[in-house]
């Protein structure tokens, strides 16, 4: 187990971040310590790699530590959360959010050892080696320095923009740095279907298919933020899309479901 953990230290105060990162780096069970100065940067790191535990300050500008922990609770395989703070008054809230420990500053070596021991004990025996960042039911998207939390089931379609993807959801469109191919692979089991090299659609939003001049178009209903749209379907994807639309429970479709 020596040196097997990858942990993320999050604190908006540089001296405090340096201290917790240094203490963590000395622990024999920790192999890598990643730093983040705010919750948005922390989410970015969590979306890049598998992280076993987050040592998290509570009081931060923007998205607080408590709010970040709430986001991580929606991940399919959330990292262990250890709050690190100078204040005791948030302890009950922290444990309500599933934190496995709560360290007070300045951090004592024996308490840090106990927190790391709890992290190790909390890991499943078959813990995966890679972080599947898009397995969460909520997708973080940053706009002008503000992190928006986008429920996956509010997304009706996704558009490729190079190495990015634009999510069209009930709250508007949001650009995230995730390739469309990655979303295709990870969201298929959640009711999404690749219909074109540039488009991924959510089957519950499909209201029908139609052919015109040899081309196939898929119709998607209004998602609350944008009007109904029609997107092109490649010949290679048309048959599978039809089959999956037919298998989608009718309660999730508006009247006038899949047609030719």
Tab-separated table of C-alpha atoms in Angstrom:
chain	number	residue	atom	x	y	z
A	1	UNK	CA	0.000	0.000	0.000
A	2	UNK	CA	2.980	2.331	0.462
A	3	UNK	CA	2.759	5.417	-1.713
A	4	UNK	CA	-0.403	4.225	-3.487
A	5	UNK	CA	-2.752	7.169	-2.878
A	6	UNK	CA	-3.250	10.184	-5.113
A	7	UNK	CA	-4.684	13.078	-3.110
A	8	UNK	CA	-5.818	16.603	-3.900
A	9	UNK	CA	-5.220	19.469	-1.463
A	10	UNK	CA	-7.561	22.440	-1.895
A	11	UNK	CA	-7.141	25.788	-0.102
A	12	UNK	CA	-7.416	29.371	-1.337
A	13	UNK	CA	-4.686	30.579	1.062
A	14	UNK	CA	-1.234	29.792	-0.346
A	15	UNK	CA	0.586	29.275	3.014
A	16	UNK	CA	-2.125	26.906	4.224
A	17	UNK	CA	-2.086	25.020	0.924
A	18	UNK	CA	1.693	24.701	1.058
A	19	UNK	CA	1.519	23.343	4.604
A	20	UNK	CA	-1.127	20.694	4.010
A	21	UNK	CA	0.523	19.626	0.745
A	22	UNK	CA	3.884	19.282	2.518
A	23	UNK	CA	2.411	17.231	5.353
A	24	UNK	CA	0.596	14.961	2.925
A	25	UNK	CA	3.696	14.484	0.763
A	26	UNK	CA	5.601	13.072	3.745
A	27	UNK	CA	3.049	10.371	4.449
A	28	UNK	CA	4.218	6.886	3.357
A	29	UNK	CA	0.780	5.906	1.975
A	30	UNK	CA	0.576	8.920	-0.337
A	31	UNK	CA	2.299	8.748	-3.703
A	32	UNK	CA	1.179	12.027	-5.291
A	33	UNK	CA	-0.168	15.316	-3.956
A	34	UNK	CA	-1.967	17.654	-6.369
A	35	UNK	CA	-2.736	21.253	-5.415
A	36	UNK	CA	-5.715	23.486	-6.218
A	37	UNK	CA	-6.269	27.054	-5.034
A	38	UNK	CA	-10.058	27.019	-5.477
A	39	UNK	CA	-12.992	24.710	-6.067
A	40	UNK	CA	-13.115	25.333	-9.826
A	41	UNK	CA	-9.461	24.309	-10.196
A	42	UNK	CA	-10.177	21.287	-8.003
A	43	UNK	CA	-13.019	20.178	-10.290
A	44	UNK	CA	-10.717	20.542	-13.274
A	45	UNK	CA	-8.156	18.231	-11.631
A	46	UNK	CA	-10.839	15.748	-10.626
A	47	UNK	CA	-11.999	15.620	-14.230
A	48	UNK	CA	-8.491	14.855	-15.494
A	49	UNK	CA	-7.495	11.886	-13.368
A	50	UNK	CA	-8.423	9.432	-10.674
A	51	UNK	CA	-8.041	11.020	-7.222
A	52	UNK	CA	-8.466	8.930	-4.092
A	53	UNK	CA	-9.045	11.689	-1.547
A	54	UNK	CA	-9.585	15.437	-1.354
A	55	UNK	CA	-8.237	17.373	1.642
A	56	UNK	CA	-10.533	20.341	1.411
A	57	UNK	CA	-10.728	23.785	3.020
A	58	UNK	CA	-14.281	24.859	3.822
A	59	UNK	CA	-14.288	28.658	3.570
A	60	UNK	CA	-13.283	29.604	0.020
A	61	UNK	CA	-14.533	32.339	-2.327
A	62	UNK	CA	-16.841	31.266	-5.135
A	63	UNK	CA	-17.772	27.615	-4.748
A	64	UNK	CA	-17.151	26.749	-1.086
A	65	UNK	CA	-15.691	23.507	0.206
A	66	UNK	CA	-19.116	22.429	1.430
A	67	UNK	CA	-20.624	23.084	-2.006
A	68	UNK	CA	-17.784	21.245	-3.749
A	69	UNK	CA	-18.323	18.242	-1.501
A	70	UNK	CA	-21.993	18.305	-2.487
A	71	UNK	CA	-20.991	18.136	-6.166
A	72	UNK	CA	-18.582	15.251	-5.552
A	73	UNK	CA	-21.319	13.307	-3.775
A	74	UNK	CA	-23.000	12.908	-7.192
A	75	UNK	CA	-19.952	11.226	-8.747
A	76	UNK	CA	-20.343	7.536	-9.511
A	77	UNK	CA	-17.055	6.867	-7.672
A	78	UNK	CA	-16.503	9.923	-5.453
A	79	UNK	CA	-13.140	10.502	-3.778
A	80	UNK	CA	-12.920	10.393	0.004
A	81	UNK	CA	-13.410	13.851	1.529
A	82	UNK	CA	-11.376	15.161	4.467
A	83	UNK	CA	-12.170	18.713	5.519
A	84	UNK	CA	-9.275	20.834	6.739
A	85	UNK	CA	-10.307	24.050	8.478
A	86	UNK	CA	-9.636	26.381	11.383
A	87	UNK	CA	-13.320	26.325	12.380
A	88	UNK	CA	-15.221	23.608	14.220
A	89	UNK	CA	-18.753	24.894	13.567
A	90	UNK	CA	-19.131	23.134	10.192
A	91	UNK	CA	-18.303	19.662	11.452
A	92	UNK	CA	-21.897	18.393	11.518
A	93	UNK	CA	-22.541	19.623	7.974
A	94	UNK	CA	-19.274	18.080	6.800
A	95	UNK	CA	-20.151	14.631	8.117
A	96	UNK	CA	-23.696	14.938	6.751
A	97	UNK	CA	-22.050	15.262	3.322
A	98	UNK	CA	-20.181	12.008	3.813
A	99	UNK	CA	-16.772	13.368	4.845
A	100	UNK	CA	-14.662	10.648	6.424
A	101	UNK	CA	-12.717	13.036	8.676
A	102	UNK	CA	-12.439	16.653	9.790
A	103	UNK	CA	-9.000	18.096	10.571
A	104	UNK	CA	-8.480	21.325	12.482
A	105	UNK	CA	-5.631	23.705	11.655
A	106	UNK	CA	-2.847	23.572	12.629
A	107	UNK	CA	-2.802	19.900	11.648
A	108	UNK	CA	-1.312	17.429	14.109
A	109	UNK	CA	0.664	14.486	12.741
A	110	UNK	CA	-1.387	11.929	14.652
A	111	UNK	CA	-4.664	13.329	13.306
A	112	UNK	CA	-3.311	13.360	9.751
A	113	UNK	CA	-2.241	9.733	10.155
A	114	UNK	CA	-5.745	8.846	11.328
A	115	UNK	CA	-7.343	10.661	8.374
A	116	UNK	CA	-5.127	8.856	5.864
A	117	UNK	CA	-5.876	5.544	7.566
A	118	UNK	CA	-9.580	6.240	7.103
A	119	UNK	CA	-9.005	7.050	3.425
A	120	UNK	CA	-7.209	3.750	2.931
A	121	UNK	CA	-9.960	1.849	4.771
A	122	UNK	CA	-12.675	3.508	2.700
A	123	UNK	CA	-11.243	2.404	-0.650
A	124	UNK	CA	-13.081	-0.501	-2.304
A	125	UNK	CA	-10.995	-3.598	-2.931
A	126	UNK	CA	-11.465	-3.203	-6.684
A	127	UNK	CA	-10.866	0.553	-6.805
A	128	UNK	CA	-10.315	1.569	-10.437
A	129	UNK	CA	-7.034	3.132	-11.441
A	130	UNK	CA	-8.566	5.824	-13.639
A	131	UNK	CA	-11.094	8.511	-12.856
A	132	UNK	CA	-14.229	8.411	-15.016
A	133	UNK	CA	-14.996	12.109	-14.787
A	134	UNK	CA	-18.241	11.971	-16.760
A	135	UNK	CA	-19.862	9.238	-14.649
A	136	UNK	CA	-21.317	11.931	-12.403
A	137	UNK	CA	-25.016	12.825	-12.696
A	138	UNK	CA	-23.895	16.476	-12.579
A	139	UNK	CA	-21.380	17.964	-15.030
A	140	UNK	CA	-19.382	21.059	-13.962
A	141	UNK	CA	-19.048	23.724	-16.666
A	142	UNK	CA	-17.144	26.958	-16.169
A	143	UNK	CA	-18.460	30.215	-17.679
A	144	UNK	CA	-16.666	33.536	-17.016
A	145	UNK	CA	-15.098	32.161	-13.862
A	146	UNK	CA	-18.383	30.777	-12.496
A	147	UNK	CA	-18.880	27.018	-12.187
A	148	UNK	CA	-22.308	25.879	-13.364
A	149	UNK	CA	-23.542	22.420	-12.382
A	150	UNK	CA	-25.417	20.800	-15.286
A	151	UNK	CA	-27.647	17.780	-14.532
A	152	UNK	CA	-26.955	15.157	-17.189
A	153	UNK	CA	-30.639	14.348	-17.562
A	154	UNK	CA	-31.312	17.981	-18.577
A	155	UNK	CA	-28.999	17.669	-21.614
A	156	UNK	CA	-30.873	17.003	-24.866
A	157	UNK	CA	-27.946	17.005	-27.301
A	158	UNK	CA	-24.217	17.579	-27.485
A	159	UNK	CA	-22.263	19.196	-30.283
A	160	UNK	CA	-18.573	18.597	-31.028
A	161	UNK	CA	-16.309	21.664	-31.099
A	162	UNK	CA	-12.805	20.288	-31.629
A	163	UNK	CA	-11.505	18.848	-28.350
A	164	UNK	CA	-14.475	20.450	-26.594
A	165	UNK	CA	-18.157	19.592	-26.465
A	166	UNK	CA	-21.098	21.974	-26.214
A	167	UNK	CA	-23.859	20.703	-23.950
A	168	UNK	CA	-27.363	21.880	-24.848
A	169	UNK	CA	-29.328	21.686	-21.614
A	170	UNK	CA	-32.377	23.103	-19.873
A	171	UNK	CA	-30.180	25.921	-18.521
A	172	UNK	CA	-28.653	26.840	-21.900
A	173	UNK	CA	-25.529	25.777	-23.785
A	174	UNK	CA	-22.257	25.109	-21.966
A	175	UNK	CA	-18.810	24.378	-23.387
A	176	UNK	CA	-16.763	21.711	-21.587
A	177	UNK	CA	-13.303	20.371	-22.362
A	178	UNK	CA	-14.370	16.800	-23.023
A	179	UNK	CA	-14.166	15.233	-26.522
A	180	UNK	CA	-17.455	14.053	-27.988
A	181	UNK	CA	-16.013	10.527	-28.372
A	182	UNK	CA	-15.417	10.353	-24.616
A	183	UNK	CA	-19.008	11.338	-23.881
A	184	UNK	CA	-20.254	8.819	-26.457
A	185	UNK	CA	-18.476	5.969	-24.686
A	186	UNK	CA	-19.382	6.974	-21.151
A	187	UNK	CA	-22.939	8.183	-21.625
A	188	UNK	CA	-24.243	5.434	-23.870
A	189	UNK	CA	-25.572	3.474	-20.891
A	190	UNK	CA	-27.311	6.642	-19.706
A	191	UNK	CA	-29.472	6.930	-22.819
A	192	UNK	CA	-27.267	8.860	-25.244
A	193	UNK	CA	-26.622	7.896	-28.862
A	194	UNK	CA	-24.043	9.141	-31.355
A	195	UNK	CA	-25.935	10.103	-34.514
A	196	UNK	CA	-23.249	11.923	-36.473
A	197	UNK	CA	-19.567	12.692	-36.142
A	198	UNK	CA	-20.604	16.051	-34.693
A	199	UNK	CA	-23.662	15.141	-32.607
A	200	UNK	CA	-24.715	13.070	-29.618
A	201	UNK	CA	-28.401	12.981	-28.630
A	202	UNK	CA	-30.341	11.999	-25.509
A	203	UNK	CA	-32.932	9.396	-26.489
A	204	UNK	CA	-35.627	10.639	-24.042
A	205	UNK	CA	-35.689	13.932	-25.984
A	206	UNK	CA	-36.173	12.259	-29.403
A	207	UNK	CA	-39.640	12.780	-30.888
A	208	UNK	CA	-39.053	11.204	-34.279
A	209	UNK	CA	-36.960	10.485	-37.345
A	210	UNK	CA	-37.711	11.603	-40.872
A	211	UNK	CA	-36.177	11.063	-44.271
A	212	UNK	CA	-35.769	13.832	-46.813
A	213	UNK	CA	-33.873	13.751	-50.112
A	214	UNK	CA	-32.050	10.597	-49.041
A	215	UNK	CA	-30.951	12.080	-45.711
A	216	UNK	CA	-32.193	11.126	-42.248
A	217	UNK	CA	-32.916	13.750	-39.602
A	218	UNK	CA	-33.646	13.199	-35.906
A	219	UNK	CA	-36.108	15.513	-34.205
A	220	UNK	CA	-35.520	16.592	-30.603
A	221	UNK	CA	-38.101	18.327	-28.454
A	222	UNK	CA	-37.700	21.652	-26.683
A	223	UNK	CA	-35.410	21.196	-23.669
A	224	UNK	CA	-36.619	24.270	-21.799
A	225	UNK	CA	-33.857	26.621	-22.938
A	226	UNK	CA	-33.807	26.142	-26.697
A	227	UNK	CA	-36.513	25.281	-29.263
A	228	UNK	CA	-36.999	21.889	-30.874
A	229	UNK	CA	-34.238	21.040	-33.348
A	230	UNK	CA	-33.504	18.608	-36.160
A	231	UNK	CA	-30.023	17.128	-36.503
A	232	UNK	CA	-28.522	15.062	-39.327
A	233	UNK	CA	-28.034	11.339	-38.821
A	234	UNK	CA	-25.249	9.517	-40.616
A	235	UNK	CA	-26.191	6.401	-42.597
A	236	UNK	CA	-23.962	4.301	-40.367
A	237	UNK	CA	-25.843	5.436	-37.235
A	238	UNK	CA	-29.413	5.526	-38.596
A	239	UNK	CA	-30.358	1.870	-38.009
A	240	UNK	CA	-28.995	1.718	-34.468
A	241	UNK	CA	-30.706	4.991	-33.612
A	242	UNK	CA	-34.045	3.659	-34.847
A	243	UNK	CA	-33.612	0.467	-32.832
A	244	UNK	CA	-32.699	2.337	-29.649
A	245	UNK	CA	-35.525	4.859	-30.028
A	246	UNK	CA	-38.018	2.019	-30.359
A	247	UNK	CA	-36.640	0.421	-27.176
A	248	UNK	CA	-36.763	3.695	-25.218
A	249	UNK	CA	-39.752	3.663	-22.796
A	250	UNK	CA	-42.648	5.550	-24.389
A	251	UNK	CA	-43.221	7.587	-21.225
A	252	UNK	CA	-39.949	9.353	-22.001
A	253	UNK	CA	-41.076	10.383	-25.501
A	254	UNK	CA	-43.536	13.006	-26.607
A	255	UNK	CA	-46.406	11.928	-28.896
A	256	UNK	CA	-45.293	11.193	-32.425
A	257	UNK	CA	-42.332	9.023	-31.492
A	258	UNK	CA	-39.897	7.415	-33.940
A	259	UNK	CA	-41.100	7.407	-37.456
A	260	UNK	CA	-39.755	7.263	-40.972
